Short mmCIF file of the C-alpha atoms (twelve columns), coordinates in Angstrom:
data_MODEL
# 
_entry.id   MODEL 
# 
loop_
_atom_site.group_PDB 
_atom_site.id 
_atom_site.type_symbol 
_atom_site.label_atom_id 
_atom_site.label_alt_id 
_atom_site.label_comp_id 
_atom_site.label_asym_id 
_atom_site.label_seq_id 
_atom_site.Cartn_x 
_atom_site.Cartn_y 
_atom_site.Cartn_z 
_atom_site.pdbx_PDB_model_num 
ATOM 1   C CA . MET A 1   -21.071 -21.274 -3.330  1 
ATOM 2   C CA . SER A 2   -17.802 -19.776 -2.022  1 
ATOM 3   C CA . LEU A 3   -17.442 -16.074 -1.262  1 
ATOM 4   C CA . GLN A 4   -15.033 -15.763 -4.195  1 
ATOM 5   C CA . LYS A 5   -17.499 -17.233 -6.684  1 
ATOM 6   C CA . GLN A 6   -20.358 -15.119 -5.355  1 
ATOM 7   C CA . ILE A 7   -18.342 -11.900 -5.600  1 
ATOM 8   C CA . GLU A 8   -17.106 -12.755 -9.092  1 
ATOM 9   C CA . GLU A 9   -20.663 -13.485 -10.220 1 
ATOM 10  C CA . LEU A 10  -21.969 -10.217 -8.768  1 
ATOM 11  C CA . ALA A 11  -19.057 -8.202  -10.218 1 
ATOM 12  C CA . SER A 12  -19.658 -9.653  -13.681 1 
ATOM 13  C CA . ARG A 13  -23.337 -8.722  -13.625 1 
ATOM 14  C CA . ASP A 14  -24.258 -5.597  -15.609 1 
ATOM 15  C CA . ALA A 15  -26.626 -4.223  -12.992 1 
ATOM 16  C CA . GLN A 16  -27.891 -0.757  -12.132 1 
ATOM 17  C CA . ASP A 17  -29.795 -1.773  -9.014  1 
ATOM 18  C CA . TYR A 18  -28.762 -4.161  -6.268  1 
ATOM 19  C CA . SER A 19  -30.884 -6.153  -3.842  1 
ATOM 20  C CA . ASP A 20  -30.596 -6.348  -0.067  1 
ATOM 21  C CA . GLN A 21  -29.056 -9.783  -0.591  1 
ATOM 22  C CA . ASP A 22  -26.378 -8.261  -2.862  1 
ATOM 23  C CA . PHE A 23  -25.490 -5.665  -0.240  1 
ATOM 24  C CA . ALA A 24  -25.376 -8.335  2.439   1 
ATOM 25  C CA . LEU A 25  -22.899 -10.288 0.295   1 
ATOM 26  C CA . PHE A 26  -20.735 -7.205  -0.207  1 
ATOM 27  C CA . ASN A 27  -20.775 -6.490  3.538   1 
ATOM 28  C CA . GLU A 28  -19.670 -10.090 4.153   1 
ATOM 29  C CA . PHE A 29  -16.818 -9.484  1.688   1 
ATOM 30  C CA . LYS A 30  -15.770 -6.276  3.508   1 
ATOM 31  C CA . ALA A 31  -15.913 -8.027  6.871   1 
ATOM 32  C CA . ALA A 32  -13.518 -10.692 5.554   1 
ATOM 33  C CA . LEU A 33  -11.164 -7.896  4.401   1 
ATOM 34  C CA . ASN A 34  -11.406 -6.244  7.817   1 
ATOM 35  C CA . ARG A 35  -10.466 -9.511  9.510   1 
ATOM 36  C CA . GLY A 36  -7.548  -10.116 7.139   1 
ATOM 37  C CA . GLU A 37  -9.034  -13.408 5.974   1 
ATOM 38  C CA . ILE A 38  -8.857  -12.338 2.330   1 
ATOM 39  C CA . ARG A 39  -6.421  -9.878  0.769   1 
ATOM 40  C CA . ALA A 40  -5.552  -8.344  -2.593  1 
ATOM 41  C CA . ALA A 41  -2.200  -10.144 -2.774  1 
ATOM 42  C CA . GLU A 42  -0.454  -12.851 -0.769  1 
ATOM 43  C CA . ARG A 43  2.495   -15.213 -0.965  1 
ATOM 44  C CA . ASP A 44  2.088   -18.615 -2.557  1 
ATOM 45  C CA . SER A 45  3.665   -21.827 -1.260  1 
ATOM 46  C CA . ASN A 46  6.971   -20.827 -2.908  1 
ATOM 47  C CA . GLY A 47  7.015   -17.414 -1.239  1 
ATOM 48  C CA . LYS A 48  6.164   -15.545 -4.444  1 
ATOM 49  C CA . TRP A 49  3.625   -12.729 -4.309  1 
ATOM 50  C CA . GLN A 50  0.414   -13.438 -6.233  1 
ATOM 51  C CA . THR A 51  -2.402  -10.983 -6.917  1 
ATOM 52  C CA . ASN A 52  -5.927  -12.060 -5.969  1 
ATOM 53  C CA . ALA A 53  -7.744  -10.383 -8.851  1 
ATOM 54  C CA . TRP A 54  -11.165 -11.389 -7.510  1 
ATOM 55  C CA . VAL A 55  -10.537 -9.436  -4.310  1 
ATOM 56  C CA . LYS A 56  -9.637  -6.322  -6.279  1 
ATOM 57  C CA . ARG A 57  -12.743 -6.793  -8.407  1 
ATOM 58  C CA . GLY A 58  -14.740 -6.973  -5.176  1 
ATOM 59  C CA . VAL A 59  -13.262 -3.683  -3.971  1 
ATOM 60  C CA . LEU A 60  -14.140 -2.065  -7.312  1 
ATOM 61  C CA . LEU A 61  -17.637 -3.549  -7.050  1 
ATOM 62  C CA . GLY A 62  -18.203 -1.591  -3.862  1 
ATOM 63  C CA . PHE A 63  -17.731 1.708   -5.657  1 
ATOM 64  C CA . ARG A 64  -20.181 0.649   -8.363  1 
ATOM 65  C CA . MET A 65  -22.795 -0.465  -5.866  1 
ATOM 66  C CA . GLY A 66  -22.527 2.576   -3.632  1 
ATOM 67  C CA . SER A 67  -24.549 5.774   -3.575  1 
ATOM 68  C CA . ILE A 68  -23.179 9.135   -2.454  1 
ATOM 69  C CA . ILE A 69  -24.481 10.069  0.979   1 
ATOM 70  C CA . GLU A 70  -23.800 12.676  3.634   1 
ATOM 71  C CA . MET A 71  -21.015 11.534  5.977   1 
ATOM 72  C CA . THR A 72  -20.442 14.728  7.941   1 
ATOM 73  C CA . PRO A 73  -20.065 14.007  11.681  1 
ATOM 74  C CA . SER A 74  -22.596 15.706  13.906  1 
ATOM 75  C CA . GLY A 75  -21.544 19.262  14.687  1 
ATOM 76  C CA . ALA A 76  -18.615 19.273  12.242  1 
ATOM 77  C CA . THR A 77  -17.986 22.406  10.180  1 
ATOM 78  C CA . LEU A 78  -16.440 20.588  7.192   1 
ATOM 79  C CA . GLN A 79  -18.792 18.602  4.965   1 
ATOM 80  C CA . PHE A 80  -18.035 15.047  3.807   1 
ATOM 81  C CA . LEU A 81  -19.838 13.030  1.140   1 
ATOM 82  C CA . ASP A 82  -18.859 9.552   -0.042  1 
ATOM 83  C CA . LYS A 83  -20.167 6.192   -1.248  1 
ATOM 84  C CA . ASN A 84  -22.315 4.529   1.406   1 
ATOM 85  C CA . THR A 85  -20.520 1.234   0.758   1 
ATOM 86  C CA . TYR A 86  -17.256 2.646   2.162   1 
ATOM 87  C CA . PRO A 87  -17.843 4.379   5.487   1 
ATOM 88  C CA . ILE A 88  -15.028 5.062   7.926   1 
ATOM 89  C CA . ARG A 89  -14.010 1.838   9.648   1 
ATOM 90  C CA . LYS A 90  -14.766 1.610   13.371  1 
ATOM 91  C CA . PHE A 91  -12.485 0.026   15.987  1 
ATOM 92  C CA . SER A 92  -12.790 -0.979  19.622  1 
ATOM 93  C CA . PRO A 93  -10.057 -1.102  22.296  1 
ATOM 94  C CA . SER A 94  -9.987  -4.901  21.908  1 
ATOM 95  C CA . ASP A 95  -8.581  -4.426  18.371  1 
ATOM 96  C CA . CYS A 96  -5.349  -3.100  19.981  1 
ATOM 97  C CA . VAL A 97  -4.958  -0.464  17.246  1 
ATOM 98  C CA . ARG A 98  -3.909  3.091   18.122  1 
ATOM 99  C CA . VAL A 99  -5.628  5.768   16.056  1 
ATOM 100 C CA . VAL A 100 -4.266  8.947   17.616  1 
ATOM 101 C CA . PRO A 101 -6.747  11.882  17.610  1 
ATOM 102 C CA . GLY A 102 -6.256  14.489  14.937  1 
ATOM 103 C CA . GLY A 103 -8.011  13.769  11.651  1 
ATOM 104 C CA . SER A 104 -6.988  10.300  10.417  1 
ATOM 105 C CA . SER A 105 -9.275  8.120   8.293   1 
ATOM 106 C CA . ILE A 106 -9.333  4.369   7.653   1 
ATOM 107 C CA . ARG A 107 -11.902 3.154   5.160   1 
ATOM 108 C CA . ASP A 108 -14.023 0.121   5.832   1 
ATOM 109 C CA . GLY A 109 -12.601 -2.919  4.047   1 
ATOM 110 C CA . ALA A 110 -9.010  -2.526  5.253   1 
ATOM 111 C CA . TYR A 111 -7.192  -4.896  7.594   1 
ATOM 112 C CA . ILE A 112 -5.358  -3.146  10.434  1 
ATOM 113 C CA . ALA A 113 -3.516  -5.642  12.660  1 
ATOM 114 C CA . PRO A 114 -3.001  -5.404  16.426  1 
ATOM 115 C CA . GLY A 115 -0.170  -3.087  17.412  1 
ATOM 116 C CA . VAL A 116 -0.514  -0.733  14.434  1 
ATOM 117 C CA . VAL A 117 -0.043  2.960   15.304  1 
ATOM 118 C CA . CYS A 118 -1.748  5.646   13.199  1 
ATOM 119 C CA . MET A 119 -0.441  9.185   13.706  1 
ATOM 120 C CA . PRO A 120 -2.659  12.052  12.563  1 
ATOM 121 C CA . PRO A 121 -3.499  12.915  9.911   1 
ATOM 122 C CA . MET A 122 -3.119  9.779   7.790   1 
ATOM 123 C CA . PHE A 123 -5.307  7.774   5.416   1 
ATOM 124 C CA . VAL A 124 -5.706  4.064   4.692   1 
ATOM 125 C CA . ASN A 125 -7.845  3.065   1.717   1 
ATOM 126 C CA . ALA A 126 -10.120 0.094   1.065   1 
ATOM 127 C CA . GLY A 127 -8.469  -3.219  0.221   1 
ATOM 128 C CA . ASP A 128 -5.313  -2.482  2.221   1 
ATOM 129 C CA . TYR A 129 -3.565  -4.935  4.520   1 
ATOM 130 C CA . VAL A 130 -1.428  -3.425  7.298   1 
ATOM 131 C CA . ASP A 131 0.325   -6.008  9.460   1 
ATOM 132 C CA . GLU A 132 1.343   -6.052  13.129  1 
ATOM 133 C CA . GLU A 133 3.287   -3.257  14.849  1 
ATOM 134 C CA . THR A 134 3.525   -1.059  11.782  1 
ATOM 135 C CA . MET A 135 3.596   2.717   12.281  1 
ATOM 136 C CA . ILE A 136 1.812   4.994   9.808   1 
ATOM 137 C CA . ASP A 137 3.125   8.462   10.500  1 
ATOM 138 C CA . SER A 138 1.544   11.877  9.972   1 
ATOM 139 C CA . HIS A 139 0.404   12.837  6.459   1 
ATOM 140 C CA . SER A 140 1.067   9.316   5.148   1 
ATOM 141 C CA . LEU A 141 -1.177  7.730   2.534   1 
ATOM 142 C CA . VAL A 142 -1.683  3.998   2.034   1 
ATOM 143 C CA . GLY A 143 -3.374  3.635   -1.353  1 
ATOM 144 C CA . SER A 144 -5.971  1.049   -2.281  1 
ATOM 145 C CA . CYS A 145 -5.015  -2.642  -2.029  1 
ATOM 146 C CA . ALA A 146 -1.454  -1.946  -0.791  1 
ATOM 147 C CA . GLN A 147 0.079   -4.740  1.297   1 
ATOM 148 C CA . ILE A 148 2.166   -3.525  4.253   1 
ATOM 149 C CA . GLY A 149 4.178   -5.986  6.347   1 
ATOM 150 C CA . LYS A 150 5.064   -6.274  10.023  1 
ATOM 151 C CA . ARG A 151 7.052   -3.591  11.897  1 
ATOM 152 C CA . VAL A 152 7.119   -1.263  8.890   1 
ATOM 153 C CA . HIS A 153 7.624   2.455   9.497   1 
ATOM 154 C CA . LEU A 154 5.895   4.711   6.991   1 
ATOM 155 C CA . SER A 155 7.457   8.043   7.928   1 
ATOM 156 C CA . ALA A 156 5.812   11.453  7.716   1 
ATOM 157 C CA . ALA A 157 4.276   12.233  4.304   1 
ATOM 158 C CA . ALA A 158 5.211   8.831   2.826   1 
ATOM 159 C CA . GLN A 159 2.972   7.940   -0.104  1 
ATOM 160 C CA . ILE A 160 2.152   4.317   -0.924  1 
ATOM 161 C CA . GLY A 161 0.341   4.288   -4.245  1 
ATOM 162 C CA . GLY A 162 -2.910  2.467   -4.857  1 
ATOM 163 C CA . VAL A 163 -3.318  -0.056  -7.668  1 
ATOM 164 C CA . LEU A 164 -6.946  -0.991  -8.277  1 
ATOM 165 C CA . GLU A 165 -7.052  -1.405  -12.052 1 
ATOM 166 C CA . PRO A 166 -6.497  -3.571  -13.927 1 
ATOM 167 C CA . ALA A 167 -7.651  -6.113  -11.379 1 
ATOM 168 C CA . GLY A 168 -4.783  -8.477  -12.154 1 
ATOM 169 C CA . ALA A 169 -2.084  -5.851  -11.604 1 
ATOM 170 C CA . THR A 170 0.223   -6.303  -8.604  1 
ATOM 171 C CA . PRO A 171 -0.451  -3.784  -5.819  1 
ATOM 172 C CA . VAL A 172 2.368   -2.005  -4.014  1 
ATOM 173 C CA . ILE A 173 3.927   -4.403  -1.512  1 
ATOM 174 C CA . ILE A 174 6.089   -3.353  1.436   1 
ATOM 175 C CA . GLU A 175 7.531   -6.365  3.238   1 
ATOM 176 C CA . ASP A 176 8.426   -6.796  6.932   1 
ATOM 177 C CA . ASP A 177 10.767  -4.421  8.774   1 
ATOM 178 C CA . VAL A 178 11.019  -1.904  5.918   1 
ATOM 179 C CA . ILE A 179 11.613  1.763   6.688   1 
ATOM 180 C CA . VAL A 180 10.043  4.217   4.253   1 
ATOM 181 C CA . GLY A 181 11.499  7.661   4.942   1 
ATOM 182 C CA . GLY A 182 9.710   10.979  5.013   1 
ATOM 183 C CA . ASN A 183 8.315   12.273  1.702   1 
ATOM 184 C CA . CYS A 184 9.029   8.978   -0.047  1 
ATOM 185 C CA . GLY A 185 6.766   7.623   -2.768  1 
ATOM 186 C CA . VAL A 186 6.315   3.981   -3.799  1 
ATOM 187 C CA . TYR A 187 4.015   3.480   -6.768  1 
ATOM 188 C CA . GLU A 188 2.850   1.232   -9.640  1 
ATOM 189 C CA . GLY A 189 3.097   -2.183  -8.034  1 
ATOM 190 C CA . THR A 190 6.672   -1.915  -6.789  1 
ATOM 191 C CA . ILE A 191 7.728   -4.578  -4.269  1 
ATOM 192 C CA . VAL A 192 10.044  -3.405  -1.479  1 
ATOM 193 C CA . ARG A 193 11.646  -6.486  0.053   1 
ATOM 194 C CA . GLU A 194 12.145  -7.068  3.788   1 
ATOM 195 C CA . ARG A 195 14.419  -4.785  5.848   1 
ATOM 196 C CA . ALA A 196 15.014  -2.354  2.982   1 
ATOM 197 C CA . VAL A 197 15.422  1.328   3.844   1 
ATOM 198 C CA . LEU A 198 14.196  4.130   1.575   1 
ATOM 199 C CA . ALA A 199 15.899  7.357   2.604   1 
ATOM 200 C CA . SER A 200 13.832  10.531  2.821   1 
ATOM 201 C CA . GLY A 201 12.713  11.819  -0.552  1 
ATOM 202 C CA . THR A 202 13.215  8.568   -2.479  1 
ATOM 203 C CA . ILE A 203 10.651  8.031   -5.251  1 
ATOM 204 C CA . VAL A 204 10.201  4.593   -6.820  1 
ATOM 205 C CA . THR A 205 7.779   3.847   -9.673  1 
ATOM 206 C CA . GLY A 206 7.295   0.947   -12.040 1 
ATOM 207 C CA . SER A 207 9.294   2.763   -14.714 1 
ATOM 208 C CA . THR A 208 12.131  3.881   -12.426 1 
ATOM 209 C CA . PRO A 209 15.487  2.121   -12.919 1 
ATOM 210 C CA . VAL A 210 17.252  1.583   -9.583  1 
ATOM 211 C CA . PHE A 211 21.074  1.656   -9.616  1 
ATOM 212 C CA . ASP A 212 22.822  -0.728  -7.227  1 
ATOM 213 C CA . LEU A 213 26.369  0.513   -6.586  1 
ATOM 214 C CA . VAL A 214 27.125  -2.402  -4.252  1 
ATOM 215 C CA . ARG A 215 26.215  -5.224  -6.641  1 
ATOM 216 C CA . GLU A 216 26.917  -3.165  -9.765  1 
ATOM 217 C CA . THR A 217 23.563  -3.869  -11.383 1 
ATOM 218 C CA . ILE A 218 20.423  -2.017  -12.439 1 
ATOM 219 C CA . TYR A 219 16.935  -3.142  -11.408 1 
ATOM 220 C CA . ARG A 220 13.981  -2.509  -13.729 1 
ATOM 221 C CA . ARG A 221 10.442  -3.705  -14.207 1 
ATOM 222 C CA . GLU A 222 10.550  -6.515  -16.769 1 
ATOM 223 C CA . GLY A 223 7.312   -7.198  -18.668 1 
ATOM 224 C CA . ASP A 224 4.614   -8.143  -16.180 1 
ATOM 225 C CA . ALA A 225 7.156   -8.670  -13.391 1 
ATOM 226 C CA . PRO A 226 7.142   -5.685  -11.014 1 
ATOM 227 C CA . LEU A 227 10.158  -3.632  -10.006 1 
ATOM 228 C CA . GLU A 228 11.686  -5.043  -6.817  1 
ATOM 229 C CA . ILE A 229 13.902  -3.334  -4.259  1 
ATOM 230 C CA . PRO A 230 16.215  -6.044  -2.847  1 
ATOM 231 C CA . ALA A 231 16.018  -7.149  0.782   1 
ATOM 232 C CA . GLY A 232 18.117  -4.984  3.098   1 
ATOM 233 C CA . ALA A 233 18.938  -2.386  0.437   1 
ATOM 234 C CA . VAL A 234 19.513  1.196   1.558   1 
ATOM 235 C CA . VAL A 235 18.186  3.439   -1.218  1 
ATOM 236 C CA . VAL A 236 18.860  7.182   -1.486  1 
ATOM 237 C CA . PRO A 237 17.785  9.823   -4.021  1 
ATOM 238 C CA . GLY A 238 20.431  10.323  -6.696  1 
ATOM 239 C CA . ALA A 239 20.899  11.613  -10.229 1 
ATOM 240 C CA . ARG A 240 22.388  10.405  -13.499 1 
ATOM 241 C CA . ALA A 241 23.749  12.605  -16.258 1 
ATOM 242 C CA . ILE A 242 21.903  12.903  -19.576 1 
ATOM 243 C CA . GLN A 243 24.347  12.031  -22.307 1 
ATOM 244 C CA . THR A 244 22.988  14.068  -25.252 1 
ATOM 245 C CA . GLU A 245 25.161  16.938  -26.448 1 
ATOM 246 C CA . LYS A 246 22.701  19.650  -25.422 1 
ATOM 247 C CA . ALA A 247 22.085  18.050  -22.015 1 
ATOM 248 C CA . ARG A 248 25.841  17.967  -21.363 1 
ATOM 249 C CA . GLU A 249 26.064  21.596  -22.437 1 
ATOM 250 C CA . TRP A 250 23.291  22.522  -20.014 1 
ATOM 251 C CA . GLY A 251 24.539  20.240  -17.256 1 
ATOM 252 C CA . LEU A 252 21.248  18.332  -17.025 1 
ATOM 253 C CA . SER A 253 20.615  15.131  -15.118 1 
ATOM 254 C CA . LEU A 254 17.661  12.863  -14.314 1 
ATOM 255 C CA . TYR A 255 16.486  11.664  -10.928 1 
ATOM 256 C CA . ALA A 256 17.711  8.152   -10.081 1 
ATOM 257 C CA . PRO A 257 17.304  6.108   -6.873  1 
ATOM 258 C CA . VAL A 258 20.650  4.601   -5.861  1 
ATOM 259 C CA . ILE A 259 21.426  1.659   -3.552  1 
ATOM 260 C CA . VAL A 260 24.493  2.812   -1.639  1 
ATOM 261 C CA . LYS A 261 24.750  -0.042  0.893   1 
ATOM 262 C CA . TYR A 262 22.891  -2.932  2.530   1 
ATOM 263 C CA . ARG A 263 21.664  -2.866  6.103   1 
ATOM 264 C CA . ASP A 264 24.215  -3.465  8.838   1 
ATOM 265 C CA . GLU A 265 24.481  -2.933  12.594  1 
ATOM 266 C CA . LYS A 266 25.010  0.804   12.160  1 
ATOM 267 C CA . THR A 267 21.835  1.102   10.082  1 
ATOM 268 C CA . ASP A 268 19.864  -0.921  12.619  1 
ATOM 269 C CA . ALA A 269 21.099  1.228   15.511  1 
ATOM 270 C CA . ALA A 270 19.905  4.353   13.716  1 
ATOM 271 C CA . THR A 271 16.373  2.931   13.469  1 
ATOM 272 C CA . GLN A 272 15.907  1.730   17.050  1 
ATOM 273 C CA . LEU A 273 14.108  4.906   18.149  1 
ATOM 274 C CA . GLU A 274 10.865  3.857   16.500  1 
ATOM 275 C CA . GLU A 275 10.586  0.838   18.824  1 
ATOM 276 C CA . LEU A 276 10.174  3.279   21.725  1 
ATOM 277 C CA . LEU A 277 7.227   4.946   19.995  1 
ATOM 278 C CA . ARG A 278 5.054   1.852   19.673  1 
# 
């Protein structure tokens, strides 16, 4: 029986206790996540992102199977307790991943590719996929099952939301060569296409309309289709006026992300510094 079928069978079982064989299966599942052999979402043959609901169900299964245990490092003054199914992931120098000292955590069950740089403190949750040469800067969060591409820069305090439930929901996806500025937030299954730039402070959610001044269009989530930020878009925080009489009287406006341009040589030159940091 395939790993997928075994995990789906175990996840569907209404069990309170699990056998050693069940835990061995779950550890095999986590090891496949760690190696990047399975992932919560991936492109199909047409290049379209598809959610692997069974993988997300497997990640959820781990929380159900786990028991809370002491995880405080020897001699530490702060106490830590968590599910025994999700310890902190361990690396070796052969993994070619930099985890700079200073309080970062990467949960077991997350793929971290060679060349990734983790600046302290940061956190990567279970089910995540972080591809080659990406930088996760200080105080950044990569939520559960997020898919992060190659050469992405998640700047200081960037928040990538987790999407675990429902299992079929699209996780947040950040494609190759994207720059997510400081204090940005990307949530609710938004897809940020390759080479896009989110300026500092930009917040994008599934219910956020994005106003494209260049192409004179508005992007929204449509039904089950997630909100997408176009490839190469440069998005900045903006505002739009509220048109009710009282709002006009009070001068009120709502937050609105605005695409002001698409990447060009000037934009690329401004982002070259990060290559020196890897």
